[in-house]
PDB file of C-alpha atoms in Angstrom:
ATOM      1  CA  LEU X   1     -14.326  -8.269  10.359  1.00 73.00           C
ATOM      2  CA  SER X   2     -13.940 -11.811   9.012  1.00 74.00           C
ATOM      3  CA  SER X   3     -12.205 -14.835  10.515  1.00 73.00           C
ATOM      4  CA  ASP X   4     -13.003 -17.256   7.676  1.00 73.00           C
ATOM      5  CA  GLY X   5     -11.377 -15.626   4.663  1.00 66.00           C
ATOM      6  CA  GLY X   6     -14.295 -13.340   3.868  1.00 68.00           C
ATOM      7  CA  VAL X   7     -17.079 -15.924   3.805  1.00 75.00           C
ATOM      8  CA  THR X   8     -18.867 -14.184   6.675  1.00 82.00           C
ATOM      9  CA  TYR X   9     -18.403 -10.846   8.425  1.00 79.00           C
ATOM     10  CA  THR X  10     -19.249  -9.359  11.805  1.00 79.00           C
ATOM     11  CA  ASP X  11     -19.321  -5.718  12.842  1.00 78.00           C
ATOM     12  CA  ALA X  12     -16.297  -4.398  14.685  1.00 79.00           C
ATOM     13  CA  THR X  13     -17.231  -2.989  18.071  1.00 85.00           C
ATOM     14  CA  GLY X  14     -16.271   0.436  19.356  1.00 88.00           C
ATOM     15  CA  LEU X  15     -16.864   2.178  16.036  1.00 92.00           C
ATOM     16  CA  ASP X  16     -19.559   4.701  15.120  1.00 92.00           C
ATOM     17  CA  ILE X  17     -21.857   4.121  12.146  1.00 90.00           C
ATOM     18  CA  ALA X  18     -22.040   7.896  11.675  1.00 93.00           C
ATOM     19  CA  ALA X  19     -18.238   8.209  11.370  1.00 94.00           C
ATOM     20  CA  TYR X  20     -16.228   7.781   8.177  1.00 93.00           C
ATOM     21  CA  TYR X  21     -13.326   5.300   8.118  1.00 92.00           C
ATOM     22  CA  ASN X  22     -11.451   5.105   4.837  1.00 86.00           C
ATOM     23  CA  ARG X  23      -8.169   3.249   5.354  1.00 86.00           C
ATOM     24  CA  ILE X  24      -7.048   0.300   7.401  1.00 88.00           C
ATOM     25  CA  ALA X  25      -3.657  -1.351   7.863  1.00 88.00           C
ATOM     26  CA  TYR X  26      -2.843  -4.720   9.418  1.00 86.00           C
ATOM     27  CA  ALA X  27       0.451  -5.315  11.234  1.00 88.00           C
ATOM     28  CA  ALA X  28       2.145  -8.709  11.452  1.00 83.00           C
ATOM     29  CA  ASP X  29       1.387  -8.967  15.179  1.00 88.00           C
ATOM     30  CA  GLY X  30      -2.349  -8.552  14.526  1.00 88.00           C
ATOM     31  CA  THR X  31      -2.587  -4.852  15.379  1.00 92.00           C
ATOM     32  CA  LEU X  32      -5.112  -2.947  13.263  1.00 92.00           C
ATOM     33  CA  TYR X  33      -4.741   0.738  12.370  1.00 94.00           C
ATOM     34  CA  LEU X  34      -7.780   2.645  11.111  1.00 94.00           C
ATOM     35  CA  ASP X  35      -8.016   6.253   9.991  1.00 93.00           C
ATOM     36  CA  VAL X  36     -10.942   8.418  11.133  1.00 93.00           C
ATOM     37  CA  THR X  37     -11.914  10.781   8.323  1.00 91.00           C
ATOM     38  CA  HIS X  38     -15.074  12.172   9.908  1.00 92.00           C
ATOM     39  CA  ASP X  39     -16.237  11.768  13.518  1.00 94.00           C
ATOM     40  CA  PRO X  40     -19.440  13.810  14.027  1.00 94.00           C
ATOM     41  CA  ASN X  41     -20.168  12.378  17.478  1.00 95.00           C
ATOM     42  CA  ASN X  42     -16.593  12.725  18.720  1.00 94.00           C
ATOM     43  CA  THR X  43     -16.554   8.990  19.399  1.00 94.00           C
ATOM     44  CA  HIS X  44     -12.778   8.896  19.114  1.00 93.00           C
ATOM     45  CA  GLY X  45     -12.019  12.136  20.938  1.00 92.00           C
ATOM     46  CA  GLY X  46     -10.720  13.988  17.906  1.00 90.00           C
ATOM     47  CA  LYS X  47      -8.145  11.310  17.025  1.00 91.00           C
ATOM     48  CA  ARG X  48      -7.501  10.833  13.322  1.00 91.00           C
ATOM     49  CA  LEU X  49      -5.922   7.410  13.753  1.00 93.00           C
ATOM     50  CA  ILE X  50      -7.151   4.609  16.026  1.00 94.00           C
ATOM     51  CA  ARG X  51      -5.655   1.216  16.875  1.00 94.00           C
ATOM     52  CA  SER X  52      -6.936  -2.198  17.925  1.00 94.00           C
ATOM     53  CA  VAL X  53      -4.818  -4.956  19.472  1.00 92.00           C
ATOM     54  CA  ASP X  54      -7.698  -7.407  19.957  1.00 89.00           C
ATOM     55  CA  GLY X  55      -8.950  -8.002  16.440  1.00 86.00           C
ATOM     56  CA  GLY X  56     -11.302  -5.026  16.333  1.00 88.00           C
ATOM     57  CA  ALA X  57     -13.096  -5.731  19.618  1.00 87.00           C
ATOM     58  CA  SER X  58     -11.940  -2.387  21.029  1.00 92.00           C
ATOM     59  CA  TRP X  59     -10.114   0.681  19.748  1.00 94.00           C
ATOM     60  CA  THR X  60      -7.861   3.350  21.254  1.00 93.00           C
ATOM     61  CA  GLY X  61      -6.786   6.661  19.801  1.00 93.00           C
ATOM     62  CA  VAL X  62      -3.269   7.223  18.468  1.00 92.00           C
ATOM     63  CA  VAL X  63      -1.783  10.682  18.975  1.00 89.00           C
ATOM     64  CA  LEU X  64      -0.521  12.022  15.650  1.00 86.00           C
ATOM     65  CA  PRO X  65       1.673  15.134  15.566  1.00 81.00           C
ATOM     66  CA  ILE X  66       0.431  17.896  13.242  1.00 80.00           C
ATOM     67  CA  LEU X  67      -1.518  15.659  10.837  1.00 81.00           C
ATOM     68  CA  ASN X  68      -5.174  16.664  10.550  1.00 75.00           C
ATOM     69  CA  TYR X  69      -6.088  13.574   8.529  1.00 81.00           C
ATOM     70  CA  VAL X  70      -4.455  10.380   7.300  1.00 87.00           C
ATOM     71  CA  SER X  71      -4.200   9.541   3.599  1.00 85.00           C
ATOM     72  CA  SER X  72      -1.765   6.622   3.978  1.00 86.00           C
ATOM     73  CA  ILE X  73      -1.073   4.040   6.696  1.00 89.00           C
ATOM     74  CA  VAL X  74       1.749   1.573   6.077  1.00 87.00           C
ATOM     75  CA  THR X  75       3.029  -1.273   8.248  1.00 86.00           C
ATOM     76  CA  VAL X  76       6.092  -3.479   7.766  1.00 80.00           C
ATOM     77  CA  PRO X  77       5.785  -7.302   7.740  1.00 73.00           C
ATOM     78  CA  GLU X  78       9.131  -7.922   9.455  1.00 75.00           C
ATOM     79  CA  SER X  79       8.733  -5.152  12.028  1.00 81.00           C
ATOM     80  CA  PRO X  80       5.208  -5.068  13.534  1.00 85.00           C
ATOM     81  CA  SER X  81       5.973  -2.012  15.674  1.00 88.00           C
ATOM     82  CA  LEU X  82       7.127   0.044  12.666  1.00 87.00           C
ATOM     83  CA  VAL X  83       4.333   2.109  11.115  1.00 90.00           C
ATOM     84  CA  TYR X  84       4.135   5.102   8.787  1.00 89.00           C
ATOM     85  CA  ALA X  85       1.348   7.702   8.532  1.00 90.00           C
ATOM     86  CA  SER X  86       0.957  10.539   6.047  1.00 87.00           C
ATOM     87  CA  ASP X  87      -1.461  13.216   4.905  1.00 86.00           C
ATOM     88  CA  GLY X  88       0.084  13.417   1.428  1.00 82.00           C
ATOM     89  CA  MET X  89       2.424  16.280   2.285  1.00 82.00           C
ATOM     90  CA  MET X  90       4.067  15.209   5.546  1.00 85.00           C
ATOM     91  CA  LEU X  91       5.280  11.735   6.440  1.00 87.00           C
ATOM     92  CA  PHE X  92       5.779  10.441   9.977  1.00 88.00           C
ATOM     93  CA  GLY X  93       7.354   7.203  11.196  1.00 87.00           C
ATOM     94  CA  SER X  94       6.995   5.355  14.479  1.00 90.00           C
ATOM     95  CA  THR X  95       9.085   2.473  15.809  1.00 88.00           C
ATOM     96  CA  ASP X  96       6.784   1.669  18.744  1.00 91.00           C
ATOM     97  CA  GLY X  97       3.381   1.113  17.176  1.00 90.00           C
ATOM     98  CA  GLY X  98       2.360   4.768  17.155  1.00 90.00           C
ATOM     99  CA  ALA X  99       3.272   5.748  20.719  1.00 90.00           C
ATOM    100  CA  ASN X 100       5.949   8.163  19.477  1.00 91.00           C
ATOM    101  CA  TRP X 101       6.513   9.669  16.046  1.00 90.00           C
ATOM    102  CA  PHE X 102       9.218  11.502  14.148  1.00 86.00           C
ATOM    103  CA  LEU X 103       8.955  13.536  10.957  1.00 85.00           C
ATOM    104  CA  ILE X 104      10.583  12.117   7.827  1.00 83.00           C
ATOM    105  CA  GLY X 105      11.658  14.773   5.353  1.00 77.00           C
ATOM    106  CA  THR X 106      10.081  14.292   1.920  1.00 78.00           C
ATOM    107  CA  PRO X 107      11.372  15.290  -1.561  1.00 81.00           C
ATOM    108  CA  ASN X 108      10.866  18.929  -2.500  1.00 82.00           C
ATOM    109  CA  GLY X 109       7.713  19.369  -4.565  1.00 82.00           C
ATOM    110  CA  CYS X 110       6.438  15.866  -3.872  1.00 83.00           C
ATOM    111  CA  GLY X 111       2.827  15.821  -2.816  1.00 81.00           C
ATOM    112  CA  PHE X 112       2.246  12.088  -2.649  1.00 79.00           C
ATOM    113  CA  ASN X 113      -0.646   9.656  -2.746  1.00 76.00           C
ATOM    114  CA  GLY X 114       1.137   6.383  -2.099  1.00 81.00           C
ATOM    115  CA  VAL X 115       3.646   5.103   0.452  1.00 86.00           C
ATOM    116  CA  ALA X 116       5.259   1.662   0.351  1.00 86.00           C
ATOM    117  CA  VAL X 117       7.854  -0.328   2.270  1.00 83.00           C
ATOM    118  CA  ALA X 118       9.460  -3.301   0.567  1.00 73.00           C
ATOM    119  CA  PRO X 119       9.149  -6.613   2.420  1.00 68.00           C
ATOM    120  CA  GLY X 120      12.704  -7.691   3.116  1.00 66.00           C
ATOM    121  CA  GLU X 121      13.860  -4.071   3.221  1.00 66.00           C
ATOM    122  CA  PRO X 122      12.158  -2.546   6.281  1.00 57.00           C
ATOM    123  CA  SER X 123      14.663   0.314   6.400  1.00 62.00           C
ATOM    124  CA  GLY X 124      13.683   1.658   2.973  1.00 78.00           C
ATOM    125  CA  ILE X 125      10.589   3.668   2.121  1.00 86.00           C
ATOM    126  CA  TYR X 126       9.092   4.662  -1.245  1.00 89.00           C
ATOM    127  CA  VAL X 127       6.583   7.403  -2.065  1.00 89.00           C
ATOM    128  CA  ALA X 128       4.528   7.954  -5.225  1.00 87.00           C
ATOM    129  CA  CYS X 129       4.747  11.657  -6.079  1.00 84.00           C
ATOM    130  CA  ASN X 130       2.083  13.618  -7.915  1.00 80.00           C
ATOM    131  CA  ASP X 131       4.552  15.339 -10.238  1.00 79.00           C
ATOM    132  CA  LEU X 132       7.999  13.796  -9.696  1.00 83.00           C
ATOM    133  CA  GLY X 133       7.481  10.065 -10.184  1.00 86.00           C
ATOM    134  CA  VAL X 134       8.656   7.747  -7.409  1.00 90.00           C
ATOM    135  CA  ALA X 135      11.164   8.572  -4.662  1.00 89.00           C
ATOM    136  CA  HIS X 136      13.134   6.318  -2.301  1.00 89.00           C
ATOM    137  CA  ALA X 137      14.988   6.942   0.950  1.00 85.00           C
ATOM    138  CA  ASP X 138      16.316   4.982   3.883  1.00 77.00           C
ATOM    139  CA  TYR X 139      14.265   5.151   7.072  1.00 68.00           C
ATOM    140  CA  SER X 140      15.615   8.254   8.799  1.00 65.00           C
ATOM    141  CA  PRO X 141      14.423  11.572  10.232  1.00 64.00           C
ATOM    142  CA  SER X 142      16.892  13.240   7.816  1.00 68.00           C
ATOM    143  CA  ALA X 143      16.018  11.136   4.786  1.00 70.00           C
ATOM    144  CA  ALA X 144      18.042  11.691   1.603  1.00 82.00           C
ATOM    145  CA  TRP X 145      15.748  10.926  -1.327  1.00 87.00           C
ATOM    146  CA  THR X 146      16.507   9.469  -4.741  1.00 89.00           C
ATOM    147  CA  VAL X 147      13.869  10.442  -7.307  1.00 89.00           C
ATOM    148  CA  TYR X 148      12.980   8.208 -10.273  1.00 90.00           C
ATOM    149  CA  GLY X 149      11.142   9.958 -13.096  1.00 87.00           C
ATOM    150  CA  ALA X 150      10.930  10.191 -16.871  1.00 87.00           C
ATOM    151  CA  ALA X 151      14.645   9.459 -17.304  1.00 88.00           C
ATOM    152  CA  GLN X 152      14.072   6.073 -15.648  1.00 90.00           C
ATOM    153  CA  GLY X 153      11.050   5.219 -17.828  1.00 87.00           C
ATOM    154  CA  LEU X 154       8.179   6.651 -15.762  1.00 86.00           C
ATOM    155  CA  THR X 155       6.621   8.416 -18.735  1.00 84.00           C
ATOM    156  CA  ALA X 156       3.427   7.848 -20.719  1.00 73.00           C
ATOM    157  CA  ASN X 157       3.346   7.477 -24.503  1.00 62.00           C
ATOM    158  CA  GLY X 158       7.012   8.433 -24.820  1.00 60.00           C
ATOM    159  CA  THR X 159       6.255  12.119 -24.301  1.00 64.00           C
ATOM    160  CA  GLY X 160       9.112  12.678 -21.876  1.00 66.00           C
ATOM    161  CA  ASP X 161       6.801  14.048 -19.192  1.00 74.00           C
ATOM    162  CA  VAL X 162       6.795  12.109 -15.937  1.00 79.00           C
ATOM    163  CA  VAL X 163       3.548  10.314 -15.116  1.00 76.00           C
ATOM    164  CA  GLN X 164       1.531  11.337 -12.082  1.00 76.00           C
ATOM    165  CA  THR X 165       1.788   8.290  -9.844  1.00 80.00           C
ATOM    166  CA  ASN X 166      -1.114   7.825  -7.449  1.00 77.00           C
ATOM    167  CA  THR X 167      -0.553   4.396  -5.923  1.00 81.00           C
ATOM    168  CA  LEU X 168       2.488   2.305  -5.176  1.00 84.00           C
ATOM    169  CA  ALA X 169       3.462  -1.155  -3.927  1.00 82.00           C
ATOM    170  CA  ALA X 170       6.742  -2.886  -3.204  1.00 81.00           C
ATOM    171  CA  LEU X 171       6.773  -6.653  -3.663  1.00 76.00           C
ATOM    172  CA  TYR X 172       8.674  -9.265  -1.746  1.00 67.00           C
ATOM    173  CA  SER X 173      12.134 -10.117  -3.078  1.00 68.00           C
ATOM    174  CA  PRO X 174      14.890 -12.365  -1.701  1.00 69.00           C
ATOM    175  CA  GLN X 175      17.096 -10.688   0.882  1.00 69.00           C
ATOM    176  CA  GLY X 176      19.947  -8.778  -0.687  1.00 71.00           C
ATOM    177  CA  THR X 177      18.169  -8.176  -4.018  1.00 76.00           C
ATOM    178  CA  PRO X 178      16.383  -4.971  -5.072  1.00 80.00           C
ATOM    179  CA  PRO X 179      12.612  -5.034  -4.570  1.00 81.00           C
ATOM    180  CA  THR X 180      10.154  -5.181  -7.431  1.00 82.00           C
ATOM    181  CA  LEU X 181       8.015  -2.028  -7.475  1.00 86.00           C
ATOM    182  CA  ILE X 182       4.643  -1.380  -9.073  1.00 84.00           C
ATOM    183  CA  ALA X 183       3.395   2.186  -9.605  1.00 85.00           C
ATOM    184  CA  GLY X 184      -0.093   3.092 -10.818  1.00 79.00           C
ATOM    185  CA  SER X 185      -0.775   6.349 -12.629  1.00 77.00           C
ATOM    186  CA  SER X 186      -3.917   8.271 -13.510  1.00 71.00           C
ATOM    187  CA  ALA X 187      -3.189   8.448 -17.257  1.00 69.00           C
ATOM    188  CA  GLY X 188      -0.230   6.201 -18.065  1.00 73.00           C
ATOM    189  CA  GLY X 189      -1.414   2.948 -16.566  1.00 75.00           C
ATOM    190  CA  LEU X 190       0.766   0.660 -14.504  1.00 79.00           C
ATOM    191  CA  PHE X 191       4.578   0.664 -14.432  1.00 86.00           C
ATOM    192  CA  ARG X 192       6.932  -1.979 -13.052  1.00 86.00           C
ATOM    193  CA  SER X 193      10.518  -1.918 -11.865  1.00 90.00           C
ATOM    194  CA  THR X 194      12.533  -5.013 -10.987  1.00 87.00           C
ATOM    195  CA  ASP X 195      15.617  -3.163  -9.761  1.00 88.00           C
ATOM    196  CA  GLY X 196      14.339  -0.997  -6.943  1.00 87.00           C
ATOM    197  CA  GLY X 197      13.280   1.913  -9.165  1.00 89.00           C
ATOM    198  CA  ALA X 198      16.363   2.412 -11.343  1.00 90.00           C
ATOM    199  CA  ALA X 199      14.409   1.467 -14.512  1.00 92.00           C
ATOM    200  CA  TRP X 200      10.668   1.239 -15.229  1.00 90.00           C
ATOM    201  CA  THR X 201       8.603  -0.326 -18.005  1.00 86.00           C
ATOM    202  CA  PRO X 202       4.845  -0.179 -18.701  1.00 81.00           C
ATOM    203  CA  ALA X 203       2.880  -3.268 -17.646  1.00 75.00           C
ATOM    204  CA  ASN X 204      -0.556  -2.676 -19.164  1.00 71.00           C
ATOM    205  CA  ASP X 205      -1.256  -5.856 -21.147  1.00 71.00           C
ATOM    206  CA  GLY X 206      -4.887  -6.800 -20.570  1.00 61.00           C
ATOM    207  CA  PHE X 207      -6.040  -3.532 -19.024  1.00 61.00           C
ATOM    208  CA  THR X 208      -8.952  -1.642 -20.593  1.00 57.00           C
ATOM    209  CA  SER X 209      -8.114   1.706 -19.005  1.00 59.00           C
ATOM    210  CA  THR X 210      -4.926   3.629 -18.185  1.00 63.00           C
ATOM    211  CA  GLY X 211      -6.335   4.943 -14.901  1.00 67.00           C
ATOM    212  CA  ILE X 212      -4.963   2.760 -12.097  1.00 67.00           C
ATOM    213  CA  ARG X 213      -6.537   3.766  -8.813  1.00 65.00           C
ATOM    214  CA  ALA X 214      -5.432   1.023  -6.417  1.00 66.00           C
ATOM    215  CA  PHE X 215      -3.850  -2.388  -6.189  1.00 71.00           C
ATOM    216  CA  ALA X 216      -3.087  -5.071  -3.658  1.00 66.00           C
ATOM    217  CA  THR X 217      -0.122  -7.412  -3.529  1.00 67.00           C
ATOM    218  CA  HIS X 218       0.775 -10.538  -1.621  1.00 61.00           C
ATOM    219  CA  PRO X 219       3.514  -9.732   0.914  1.00 57.00           C
ATOM    220  CA  PHE X 220       5.570 -12.843   0.106  1.00 57.00           C
ATOM    221  CA  ASP X 221       4.611 -13.788  -3.470  1.00 60.00           C
ATOM    222  CA  ALA X 222       5.427 -11.258  -6.195  1.00 53.00           C
ATOM    223  CA  ARG X 223       3.209 -13.151  -8.666  1.00 62.00           C
ATOM    224  CA  ILE X 224       0.022 -12.185  -6.865  1.00 66.00           C
ATOM    225  CA  VAL X 225      -1.197  -8.716  -7.850  1.00 70.00           C
ATOM    226  CA  LEU X 226      -4.728  -7.301  -8.022  1.00 66.00           C
ATOM    227  CA  ALA X 227      -5.318  -3.935  -9.704  1.00 67.00           C
ATOM    228  CA  GLY X 228      -8.346  -1.652  -9.484  1.00 64.00           C
ATOM    229  CA  GLN X 229      -9.084   0.883 -12.169  1.00 65.00           C
ATOM    230  CA  ALA X 230     -11.806   2.982 -13.784  1.00 57.00           C
ATOM    231  CA  TYR X 231     -13.786   6.031 -12.743  1.00 55.00           C
ATOM    232  CA  GLY X 232     -17.487   6.746 -12.497  1.00 49.00           C
ATOM    233  CA  SER X 233     -17.657   7.707 -16.185  1.00 52.00           C
ATOM    234  CA  ASP X 234     -15.462   4.815 -17.350  1.00 54.00           C
ATOM    235  CA  THR X 235     -17.037   1.597 -18.616  1.00 55.00           C
ATOM    236  CA  SER X 236     -13.912  -0.555 -18.124  1.00 54.00           C
ATOM    237  CA  HIS X 237     -13.814  -3.427 -15.666  1.00 55.00           C
ATOM    238  CA  GLY X 238     -13.088  -2.458 -12.083  1.00 59.00           C
ATOM    239  CA  ILE X 239     -10.678  -5.170 -10.904  1.00 62.00           C
ATOM    240  CA  PHE X 240      -7.993  -7.110 -12.741  1.00 62.00           C
ATOM    241  CA  ARG X 241      -5.616  -9.807 -11.570  1.00 62.00           C
ATOM    242  CA  SER X 242      -2.206 -10.593 -12.943  1.00 68.00           C
ATOM    243  CA  ALA X 243      -1.811 -13.337 -15.526  1.00 59.00           C
ATOM    244  CA  ALA X 244       0.938 -14.785 -13.336  1.00 56.00           C
ATOM    245  CA  LEU X 245      -1.598 -15.212 -10.546  1.00 43.00           C
ATOM    246  CA  LEU X 246      -3.988 -16.996 -12.898  1.00 38.00           C
ATOM    247  CA  LYS X 247      -1.225 -19.322 -14.120  1.00 41.00           C
ATOM    248  CA  TYR X 248      -0.107 -19.976 -10.542  1.00 38.00           C
ATOM    249  CA  SER X 249      -3.665 -20.807  -9.460  1.00 37.00           C
ATOM    250  CA  ILE X 250      -4.125 -23.256 -12.341  1.00 37.00           C
ATOM    251  CA  GLU X 251      -0.807 -24.963 -11.572  1.00 44.00           C
ATOM    252  CA  LYS X 252      -1.773 -25.364  -7.920  1.00 43.00           C
ATOM    253  CA  ARG X 253      -4.992 -27.134  -8.933  1.00 37.00           C
ATOM    254  CA  GLN X 254      -3.287 -29.637 -11.242  1.00 42.00           C
ATOM    255  CA  PRO X 255      -3.041 -33.184  -9.854  1.00 41.00           C
ATOM    256  CA  ASN X 256       0.423 -34.301  -8.853  1.00 42.00           C
ATOM    257  CA  PRO X 257       1.473 -37.011 -11.333  1.00 39.00           C
ATOM    258  CA  THR X 258       3.553 -38.775  -8.702  1.00 41.00           C
ATOM    259  CA  ASN X 259       0.717 -38.858  -6.212  1.00 41.00           C
ATOM    260  CA  ALA X 260      -1.784 -39.879  -8.883  1.00 39.00           C
ATOM    261  CA  ALA X 261       0.357 -42.831  -9.892  1.00 39.00           C
ATOM    262  CA  SER X 262       0.575 -44.030  -6.304  1.00 39.00           C
ATOM    263  CA  ASP X 263      -3.167 -43.804  -5.627  1.00 40.00           C
TER     264      ASP X 263
END
């Protein structure tokens, strides 16, 4: 854990160095959610998801229905008590920070690797499907999904076959406007939609590989995007940042002419 922007770190208490923890999510109220992939000493009593409300000083188990492991944990900036958990086949939602859960129906044939909720649209959820593309539904136990695939531009090299999306993010957009979506694929690179998924275009300028494995976005600034790519046998760079972020950073460092003239 770090309280100074990553300059220094301290160990979180209540965890087991022999256990495996792969994914963490941070809610707007400070709650941390951490998946437990492997717990050889039964430190967490068989729980596959644990939660901390005191900055990692202590952890309690979260009861998950049916799920044997957690491949995705998603929180919502505007709604700290709203959280999603998935194992890639089933998707559950909770409106009370994980105390109670309900099953959200997923698209037929959609084993998924990524789940995203658009800031500004807490009632909508997106999933990145292995074979279908990207799907969207309103937050509901009886979700009706809209699937975006090759017909909407999610295809590599113009072959007509939908790309296998493996990671997904929804960027902040002004209220009342469709969110900007970014989908990463294992062979087609990165795709971007500015209309909530209705149309997609490749966004691979500057990348040295078409295998996008992960990315991170700023919850309230759509210009800030970091992308991770490459595999063990790939010699490409591991992390890229958007050109918009670079431009924004340079602009922020420029002296203010008005202030300079008054100094």
